[in-house]
Amino acid sequence: MTTIAPTDLPVDTAEPPRRRTAPLLGWLLVAALVIAVALAASQLAASGPAARGTLDPESRSGTGALALAELLRDQGVDVEVVRSRAAAAAALDEDSTLALTNPYTLTDEALADLLAPADRVVFLSTGTHLLAELAIGENAQGPAISRAADCPVPAFAEVGEIRPDRLFSPAPGVTACFGDGEAGAVLVDERHGHRTVVEGVKLFSNAALAEDGNAALGLALLGQTGRVVWYVPSFEDTDIEGTAPDTLGSLTPGWVTPAILLLLTAGVAVAVARGRRFGPLVAETLPVTVRASETMHGRARLTAKAADAPHAAEALRDGTRRRLARRLGLAVHADTDEVADAAADRLRIPRGTLQELLAGPPPVDDAALVALARRLDELETAVEATAQTPRSDA
């Protein structure tokens, strides 16, 4: 009986196979990105229009109104931002101006209750329903040109000109300013206290406040009292009752959602398990080599079969522009005007005569395409001829 020593046993010196963790990390990264996008989409869908900052006095975005609020504070006006009707009612007093955008989140009754304790109200944006509810005027047509106050309101005397994008026809007893007499960008109603309506989204936003007399108009509207209560409408403060529409989840049986989640979980597990088998890309030599000339002729035959003269003309012009740019010492991606002007200078002809040839209207038929190709070839030949240096006779 032969005894085998432990040292006589073969020793497996091969390294254990390395686990490919890169595919697993890739799938985890994809899952994280999908979850992040889903969370961002849900937050965006859940946020109301007020969250986007349109004329929001606390928003620094281009459509916000933080610049106007800070300008009022610099002038000594106390600006208090409120986001509920109860807070607005508690903040109003005799020396206050109620400022707000179109309160589309409120019913007519809630709007009346909001306006009741305010002697001075300024609507910084409006809608057709609000105009009818206030009985202050109607929408009007007019060009978007610079307009002066042209009305007997003393506060607007030093405003200068503004460029409004919306005009209103005033109701009887309402004063229209910054218009043409029959319509104006600002309506001032003193029949029931002091109410002013203006479409200020493009006048009082942070991006447009420094233009024309926009800032002066904002001060004239909101700086007449020592305090401004700025109410920001939102769906969180709405009193509009509505019924939620039927959703896919409410119309399907209760077991459908767990089944879908189970299938998604199984799919992710299978993807992760199968993904480990994928390794790095391996370069292989293709069995067939396709010459560039065959590709060119194939595309040419397709273009001819489709009778697509404009597409063929654009290809001819693009090739001519690139070749001329190279011969004239320009960048390969130089625009048409640069190539045309450089070629005109080389040929000693006036500038502006080659733009139509290199980027004009496309030909409508094959005859025009042939003529265009001939002219492009003549242009290239002429430029090439000017680039050749004549031999000396020595």
Short mmCIF file of C-alpha atoms in Angstrom, two decimals:
data_model
loop_
_atom_site.label_atom_id
_atom_site.label_comp_id
_atom_site.label_asym_id
_atom_site.label_seq_id
_atom_site.Cartn_x
_atom_site.Cartn_y
_atom_site.Cartn_z
CA MET A 1 0.00 0.00 0.00
CA THR A 2 1.51 3.26 -1.14
CA THR A 3 1.17 6.28 1.06
CA ILE A 4 0.87 9.63 -0.66
CA ALA A 5 2.32 12.52 1.22
CA PRO A 6 0.33 15.70 1.44
CA THR A 7 3.02 17.45 -0.52
CA ASP A 8 2.55 15.04 -3.41
CA LEU A 9 -1.02 16.24 -4.05
CA PRO A 10 -1.44 18.60 -6.97
CA VAL A 11 -1.97 22.13 -5.86
CA ASP A 12 -4.42 24.31 -7.82
CA THR A 13 -2.55 27.55 -8.27
CA ALA A 14 -5.10 29.06 -10.64
CA GLU A 15 -6.64 32.31 -9.43
CA PRO A 16 -10.34 32.15 -8.57
CA PRO A 17 -12.52 33.73 -11.22
CA ARG A 18 -13.13 37.39 -10.60
CA ARG A 19 -16.66 38.48 -10.13
CA ARG A 20 -17.87 41.01 -12.58
CA THR A 21 -19.30 43.71 -10.37
CA ALA A 22 -19.46 46.36 -13.10
CA PRO A 23 -22.77 45.13 -14.62
CA LEU A 24 -24.37 44.97 -11.16
CA LEU A 25 -23.23 48.50 -10.37
CA GLY A 26 -24.59 49.62 -13.72
CA TRP A 27 -28.03 48.18 -13.01
CA LEU A 28 -28.03 49.75 -9.54
CA LEU A 29 -27.18 53.12 -11.10
CA VAL A 30 -30.02 52.77 -13.62
CA ALA A 31 -32.46 51.89 -10.83
CA ALA A 32 -31.33 54.91 -8.80
CA LEU A 33 -31.79 57.21 -11.80
CA VAL A 34 -35.29 55.82 -12.45
CA ILE A 35 -36.27 56.39 -8.82
CA ALA A 36 -34.85 59.94 -8.87
CA VAL A 37 -36.73 60.82 -12.05
CA ALA A 38 -39.96 59.39 -10.64
CA LEU A 39 -39.60 61.39 -7.43
CA ALA A 40 -38.86 64.59 -9.37
CA ALA A 41 -41.86 64.04 -11.64
CA SER A 42 -44.15 63.43 -8.66
CA GLN A 43 -42.95 66.61 -6.96
CA LEU A 44 -43.47 68.61 -10.13
CA ALA A 45 -46.95 67.21 -10.63
CA ALA A 46 -47.92 67.86 -7.03
CA SER A 47 -46.73 71.46 -7.02
CA GLY A 48 -49.26 74.12 -7.94
CA PRO A 49 -48.75 77.11 -10.21
CA ALA A 50 -47.82 79.27 -7.22
CA ALA A 51 -44.77 77.07 -6.66
CA ARG A 52 -43.44 78.08 -10.07
CA GLY A 53 -42.94 81.63 -8.80
CA THR A 54 -45.00 83.70 -11.27
CA LEU A 55 -44.95 87.18 -9.68
CA ASP A 56 -44.19 85.57 -6.34
CA PRO A 57 -42.62 88.27 -4.12
CA GLU A 58 -40.27 85.69 -2.60
CA SER A 59 -39.12 84.11 -5.86
CA ARG A 60 -35.72 84.91 -7.39
CA SER A 61 -36.55 83.33 -10.76
CA GLY A 62 -37.04 85.38 -13.89
CA THR A 63 -40.83 85.27 -13.51
CA GLY A 64 -40.80 86.06 -9.78
CA ALA A 65 -41.34 89.50 -8.24
CA LEU A 66 -38.71 89.61 -5.51
CA ALA A 67 -37.04 92.62 -7.17
CA LEU A 68 -40.25 94.66 -6.98
CA ALA A 69 -40.78 93.68 -3.33
CA GLU A 70 -37.22 94.72 -2.45
CA LEU A 71 -37.63 97.99 -4.35
CA LEU A 72 -40.72 98.78 -2.30
CA ARG A 73 -38.85 98.00 0.92
CA ASP A 74 -36.02 100.34 -0.16
CA GLN A 75 -38.63 103.10 -0.50
CA GLY A 76 -39.79 102.54 3.07
CA VAL A 77 -42.86 100.43 2.26
CA ASP A 78 -43.48 97.46 4.55
CA VAL A 79 -44.15 94.40 2.37
CA GLU A 80 -45.78 91.44 4.12
CA VAL A 81 -46.18 88.24 2.10
CA VAL A 82 -49.15 86.07 3.07
CA ARG A 83 -50.31 82.80 1.56
CA SER A 84 -53.72 82.33 3.15
CA ARG A 85 -56.92 84.36 3.18
CA ALA A 86 -57.05 84.32 6.96
CA ALA A 87 -53.55 85.80 7.21
CA ALA A 88 -54.42 88.46 4.63
CA ALA A 89 -57.56 89.50 6.53
CA ALA A 90 -55.58 89.72 9.76
CA ALA A 91 -52.80 91.80 8.19
CA LEU A 92 -54.97 94.41 6.43
CA ASP A 93 -55.56 97.82 7.99
CA GLU A 94 -56.51 101.32 6.85
CA ASP A 95 -53.01 102.13 5.60
CA SER A 96 -52.52 98.93 3.59
CA THR A 97 -52.64 97.95 -0.05
CA LEU A 98 -53.75 94.45 -0.94
CA ALA A 99 -51.67 93.15 -3.85
CA LEU A 100 -52.34 89.84 -5.56
CA THR A 101 -52.28 88.08 -8.90
CA ASN A 102 -55.34 86.56 -10.55
CA PRO A 103 -56.95 84.51 -7.71
CA TYR A 104 -58.14 81.65 -9.91
CA THR A 105 -57.95 79.27 -6.96
CA LEU A 106 -60.80 81.06 -5.16
CA THR A 107 -64.52 81.04 -5.71
CA ASP A 108 -66.37 84.30 -6.28
CA GLU A 109 -67.63 84.26 -2.69
CA ALA A 110 -64.14 83.75 -1.28
CA LEU A 111 -62.79 86.55 -3.48
CA ALA A 112 -65.50 88.92 -2.23
CA ASP A 113 -64.66 88.06 1.39
CA LEU A 114 -60.96 88.66 0.66
CA LEU A 115 -61.56 92.09 -0.93
CA ALA A 116 -64.15 93.30 1.61
CA PRO A 117 -61.75 94.64 4.30
CA ALA A 118 -59.33 96.20 1.77
CA ASP A 119 -59.76 99.84 0.76
CA ARG A 120 -57.02 99.67 -1.87
CA VAL A 121 -56.54 96.58 -4.07
CA VAL A 122 -54.07 96.06 -6.93
CA PHE A 123 -54.42 93.02 -9.21
CA LEU A 124 -51.01 92.40 -10.80
CA SER A 125 -52.49 89.96 -13.32
CA THR A 126 -56.01 89.18 -14.36
CA GLY A 127 -58.26 86.90 -16.37
CA THR A 128 -61.52 87.21 -18.27
CA HIS A 129 -63.56 85.85 -15.37
CA LEU A 130 -61.97 88.28 -12.92
CA LEU A 131 -62.75 91.24 -15.19
CA ALA A 132 -66.38 90.18 -15.35
CA GLU A 133 -66.57 89.54 -11.58
CA LEU A 134 -65.19 93.00 -10.79
CA ALA A 135 -67.31 94.63 -13.56
CA ILE A 136 -64.27 96.73 -14.35
CA GLY A 137 -63.90 96.20 -18.10
CA GLU A 138 -63.21 93.76 -20.89
CA ASN A 139 -60.27 92.57 -22.96
CA ALA A 140 -59.31 94.82 -25.86
CA GLN A 141 -57.07 94.57 -28.90
CA GLY A 142 -54.10 96.80 -29.53
CA PRO A 143 -50.49 96.76 -30.72
CA ALA A 144 -47.70 96.15 -28.22
CA ILE A 145 -46.09 99.60 -28.41
CA SER A 146 -44.76 102.03 -25.85
CA ARG A 147 -47.52 103.99 -24.16
CA ALA A 148 -47.60 106.93 -21.76
CA ALA A 149 -50.10 107.33 -18.92
CA ASP A 150 -52.38 109.85 -20.69
CA CYS A 151 -54.90 109.83 -17.83
CA PRO A 152 -55.75 112.13 -14.88
CA VAL A 153 -54.29 109.80 -12.21
CA PRO A 154 -51.62 111.84 -10.34
CA ALA A 155 -49.64 108.77 -9.28
CA PHE A 156 -48.82 107.96 -12.92
CA ALA A 157 -47.55 111.44 -13.87
CA GLU A 158 -43.86 110.55 -13.44
CA VAL A 159 -43.98 106.95 -14.66
CA GLY A 160 -42.98 107.59 -18.24
CA GLU A 161 -43.70 105.00 -20.93
CA ILE A 162 -44.30 101.26 -20.64
CA ARG A 163 -44.72 98.54 -23.23
CA PRO A 164 -47.78 96.48 -22.19
CA ASP A 165 -48.79 93.27 -23.93
CA ARG A 166 -52.46 93.43 -22.96
CA LEU A 167 -55.10 96.16 -23.05
CA PHE A 168 -58.54 96.49 -21.46
CA SER A 169 -61.68 98.40 -22.39
CA PRO A 170 -62.89 100.20 -19.24
CA ALA A 171 -66.42 99.92 -17.93
CA PRO A 172 -68.43 103.13 -17.36
CA GLY A 173 -66.93 105.08 -14.48
CA VAL A 174 -63.52 103.33 -14.75
CA THR A 175 -60.38 105.22 -15.80
CA ALA A 176 -58.08 103.68 -18.41
CA CYS A 177 -54.39 104.63 -18.37
CA PHE A 178 -51.47 103.82 -20.64
CA GLY A 179 -53.63 103.36 -23.72
CA ASP A 180 -55.19 105.17 -26.62
CA GLY A 181 -58.23 106.69 -24.95
CA GLU A 182 -60.59 103.81 -25.70
CA ALA A 183 -58.49 101.11 -24.04
CA GLY A 184 -55.64 101.03 -21.56
CA ALA A 185 -53.14 98.73 -19.90
CA VAL A 186 -54.13 99.89 -16.39
CA LEU A 187 -57.74 100.23 -15.19
CA VAL A 188 -58.41 102.33 -12.09
CA ASP A 189 -61.80 101.83 -10.42
CA GLU A 190 -62.72 104.21 -7.60
CA ARG A 191 -66.42 103.32 -7.47
CA HIS A 192 -65.95 100.85 -4.62
CA GLY A 193 -62.82 101.90 -2.80
CA HIS A 194 -59.72 101.91 -5.01
CA ARG A 195 -59.18 98.92 -7.26
CA THR A 196 -56.57 98.69 -9.99
CA VAL A 197 -56.15 96.00 -12.64
CA VAL A 198 -53.02 95.52 -14.76
CA GLU A 199 -51.46 92.60 -16.63
CA GLY A 200 -48.02 92.76 -15.06
CA VAL A 201 -46.49 89.34 -15.74
CA LYS A 202 -44.20 90.92 -18.35
CA LEU A 203 -43.93 94.26 -16.54
CA PHE A 204 -43.13 93.48 -12.90
CA SER A 205 -41.20 90.20 -13.14
CA ASN A 206 -37.56 90.14 -12.09
CA ALA A 207 -36.44 89.81 -15.71
CA ALA A 208 -38.42 92.82 -17.00
CA LEU A 209 -38.62 95.25 -14.06
CA ALA A 210 -35.64 97.34 -15.23
CA GLU A 211 -37.13 97.94 -18.70
CA ASP A 212 -38.87 101.21 -19.68
CA GLY A 213 -40.95 102.61 -16.81
CA ASN A 214 -41.91 99.26 -15.30
CA ALA A 215 -40.28 99.89 -11.94
CA ALA A 216 -41.81 103.36 -11.69
CA LEU A 217 -45.24 101.92 -12.46
CA GLY A 218 -44.80 99.27 -9.76
CA LEU A 219 -43.95 101.96 -7.21
CA ALA A 220 -46.90 104.09 -8.34
CA LEU A 221 -49.30 101.16 -7.90
CA LEU A 222 -47.99 99.71 -4.63
CA GLY A 223 -46.16 102.60 -3.01
CA GLN A 224 -49.12 104.85 -2.22
CA THR A 225 -49.52 103.40 1.26
CA GLY A 226 -47.02 102.60 3.96
CA ARG A 227 -47.78 98.88 3.89
CA VAL A 228 -48.43 96.24 1.24
CA VAL A 229 -50.09 92.94 2.05
CA TRP A 230 -49.06 90.66 -0.83
CA TYR A 231 -51.37 87.65 -1.06
CA VAL A 232 -50.07 84.71 -3.12
CA PRO A 233 -52.93 82.45 -4.34
CA SER A 234 -52.31 78.72 -4.23
CA PHE A 235 -54.26 75.49 -4.35
CA GLU A 236 -53.40 74.94 -0.70
CA ASP A 237 -55.66 77.90 0.16
CA THR A 238 -58.42 77.13 -2.33
CA ASP A 239 -62.08 76.75 -1.39
CA ILE A 240 -63.08 75.16 -4.70
CA GLU A 241 -64.53 71.75 -4.04
CA GLY A 242 -64.22 69.07 -6.67
CA THR A 243 -64.52 65.36 -7.01
CA ALA A 244 -61.44 63.38 -7.83
CA PRO A 245 -61.73 61.66 -11.21
CA ASP A 246 -61.62 57.90 -11.45
CA THR A 247 -58.11 56.55 -11.74
CA LEU A 248 -56.77 53.30 -13.10
CA GLY A 249 -56.17 52.07 -9.55
CA SER A 250 -59.78 52.70 -8.49
CA LEU A 251 -61.18 50.93 -11.56
CA THR A 252 -59.10 47.75 -11.27
CA PRO A 253 -59.42 44.95 -8.69
CA GLY A 254 -57.32 45.10 -5.55
CA TRP A 255 -55.03 42.23 -6.53
CA VAL A 256 -53.81 43.94 -9.73
CA THR A 257 -51.43 46.38 -8.02
CA PRO A 258 -49.62 43.71 -5.92
CA ALA A 259 -49.35 41.50 -9.00
CA ILE A 260 -47.80 44.33 -11.02
CA LEU A 261 -45.32 45.09 -8.23
CA LEU A 262 -44.40 41.41 -8.01
CA LEU A 263 -43.81 41.22 -11.76
CA LEU A 264 -41.67 44.37 -11.69
CA THR A 265 -39.62 42.97 -8.81
CA ALA A 266 -39.14 39.67 -10.66
CA GLY A 267 -38.13 41.52 -13.81
CA VAL A 268 -35.52 43.58 -11.95
CA ALA A 269 -34.17 40.42 -10.29
CA VAL A 270 -33.89 38.61 -13.62
CA ALA A 271 -32.22 41.62 -15.21
CA VAL A 272 -29.64 41.81 -12.42
CA ALA A 273 -28.99 38.05 -12.56
CA ARG A 274 -28.63 37.98 -16.34
CA GLY A 275 -26.66 41.20 -16.40
CA ARG A 276 -23.76 39.55 -14.56
CA ARG A 277 -23.12 37.33 -17.60
CA PHE A 278 -22.37 40.27 -19.86
CA GLY A 279 -18.68 41.08 -20.16
CA PRO A 280 -16.74 43.82 -21.89
CA LEU A 281 -17.29 44.52 -25.58
CA VAL A 282 -15.21 42.42 -27.95
CA ALA A 283 -14.10 43.88 -31.25
CA GLU A 284 -14.64 41.52 -34.19
CA THR A 285 -13.60 41.85 -37.79
CA LEU A 286 -16.62 42.07 -40.03
CA PRO A 287 -16.74 39.41 -42.76
CA VAL A 288 -17.59 41.99 -45.41
CA THR A 289 -15.98 45.35 -46.11
CA VAL A 290 -18.21 47.92 -47.76
CA ARG A 291 -16.34 50.51 -49.79
CA ALA A 292 -17.28 54.15 -49.38
CA SER A 293 -17.94 54.46 -53.12
CA GLU A 294 -20.65 51.79 -52.95
CA THR A 295 -22.36 53.65 -50.11
CA MET A 296 -22.17 56.88 -52.09
CA HIS A 297 -23.62 55.31 -55.24
CA GLY A 298 -26.36 53.61 -53.23
CA ARG A 299 -27.45 56.88 -51.66
CA ALA A 300 -27.30 58.56 -55.06
CA ARG A 301 -29.56 55.92 -56.59
CA LEU A 302 -32.05 56.29 -53.73
CA THR A 303 -32.09 60.07 -54.18
CA ALA A 304 -32.59 59.71 -57.95
CA LYS A 305 -35.36 57.15 -57.49
CA ALA A 306 -37.17 59.45 -55.06
CA ALA A 307 -36.72 62.44 -57.44
CA ASP A 308 -35.60 64.45 -54.41
CA ALA A 309 -33.94 67.39 -56.17
CA PRO A 310 -33.87 69.68 -53.09
CA HIS A 311 -32.06 67.05 -51.00
CA ALA A 312 -29.55 66.38 -53.75
CA ALA A 313 -28.97 70.12 -54.20
CA GLU A 314 -28.29 70.55 -50.50
CA ALA A 315 -25.74 67.71 -50.64
CA LEU A 316 -24.01 69.35 -53.62
CA ARG A 317 -23.95 72.75 -51.92
CA ASP A 318 -22.65 71.29 -48.68
CA GLY A 319 -19.79 69.56 -50.48
CA THR A 320 -18.96 72.73 -52.42
CA ARG A 321 -18.95 74.83 -49.25
CA ARG A 322 -16.61 72.42 -47.47
CA ARG A 323 -14.20 72.18 -50.41
CA LEU A 324 -14.18 75.95 -50.93
CA ALA A 325 -13.56 76.50 -47.23
CA ARG A 326 -10.54 74.20 -47.37
CA ARG A 327 -9.14 75.86 -50.51
CA LEU A 328 -9.70 79.37 -49.12
CA GLY A 329 -8.06 78.62 -45.78
CA LEU A 330 -11.26 78.78 -43.73
CA ALA A 331 -12.55 76.49 -41.04
CA VAL A 332 -14.26 73.32 -42.26
CA HIS A 333 -17.51 74.35 -40.55
CA ALA A 334 -17.43 77.98 -41.71
CA ASP A 335 -20.89 79.37 -42.45
CA THR A 336 -22.18 80.16 -45.90
CA ASP A 337 -21.63 83.93 -45.68
CA GLU A 338 -17.97 83.51 -44.76
CA VAL A 339 -17.32 81.08 -47.61
CA ALA A 340 -19.24 83.20 -50.14
CA ASP A 341 -17.45 86.43 -49.15
CA ALA A 342 -14.02 84.76 -49.20
CA ALA A 343 -14.70 83.27 -52.65
CA ALA A 344 -15.93 86.64 -53.93
CA ASP A 345 -12.76 88.31 -52.68
CA ARG A 346 -10.63 85.64 -54.36
CA LEU A 347 -12.51 86.07 -57.67
CA ARG A 348 -12.49 89.88 -57.33
CA ILE A 349 -16.27 90.19 -57.63
CA PRO A 350 -18.60 92.16 -55.33
CA ARG A 351 -19.54 90.52 -52.07
CA GLY A 352 -23.09 89.22 -51.82
CA THR A 353 -23.17 87.74 -55.32
CA LEU A 354 -22.46 84.13 -54.30
CA GLN A 355 -24.82 83.71 -51.32
CA GLU A 356 -27.76 82.71 -53.50
CA LEU A 357 -25.67 80.13 -55.35
CA LEU A 358 -24.37 78.52 -52.15
CA ALA A 359 -27.53 78.79 -50.03
CA GLY A 360 -30.39 79.89 -52.22
CA PRO A 361 -33.78 78.29 -52.80
CA PRO A 362 -33.62 74.61 -53.79
CA PRO A 363 -34.25 73.56 -57.40
CA VAL A 364 -37.71 72.33 -58.27
CA ASP A 365 -36.82 69.80 -60.98
CA ASP A 366 -33.93 67.83 -62.45
CA ALA A 367 -33.12 70.47 -65.07
CA ALA A 368 -32.63 73.12 -62.40
CA LEU A 369 -30.55 70.65 -60.38
CA VAL A 370 -28.23 70.02 -63.34
CA ALA A 371 -27.85 73.76 -63.89
CA LEU A 372 -27.05 74.27 -60.21
CA ALA A 373 -24.44 71.49 -60.28
CA ARG A 374 -22.82 73.04 -63.36
CA ARG A 375 -22.63 76.49 -61.71
CA LEU A 376 -21.15 75.02 -58.51
CA ASP A 377 -18.51 73.17 -60.55
CA GLU A 378 -17.65 76.35 -62.44
CA LEU A 379 -17.28 78.22 -59.14
CA GLU A 380 -14.92 75.59 -57.73
CA THR A 381 -12.90 75.56 -60.97
CA ALA A 382 -12.58 79.35 -60.92
CA VAL A 383 -11.43 79.42 -57.31
CA GLU A 384 -8.95 76.59 -57.96
CA ALA A 385 -7.59 78.45 -60.98
CA THR A 386 -6.91 81.58 -58.92
CA ALA A 387 -5.04 79.50 -56.34
CA GLN A 388 -2.51 78.19 -58.91
CA THR A 389 0.72 80.14 -59.17
CA PRO A 390 1.90 80.75 -62.75
CA ARG A 391 5.33 79.38 -63.68
CA SER A 392 8.16 81.81 -64.32
CA ASP A 393 9.73 82.00 -67.78
CA ALA A 394 13.28 81.86 -66.42
#
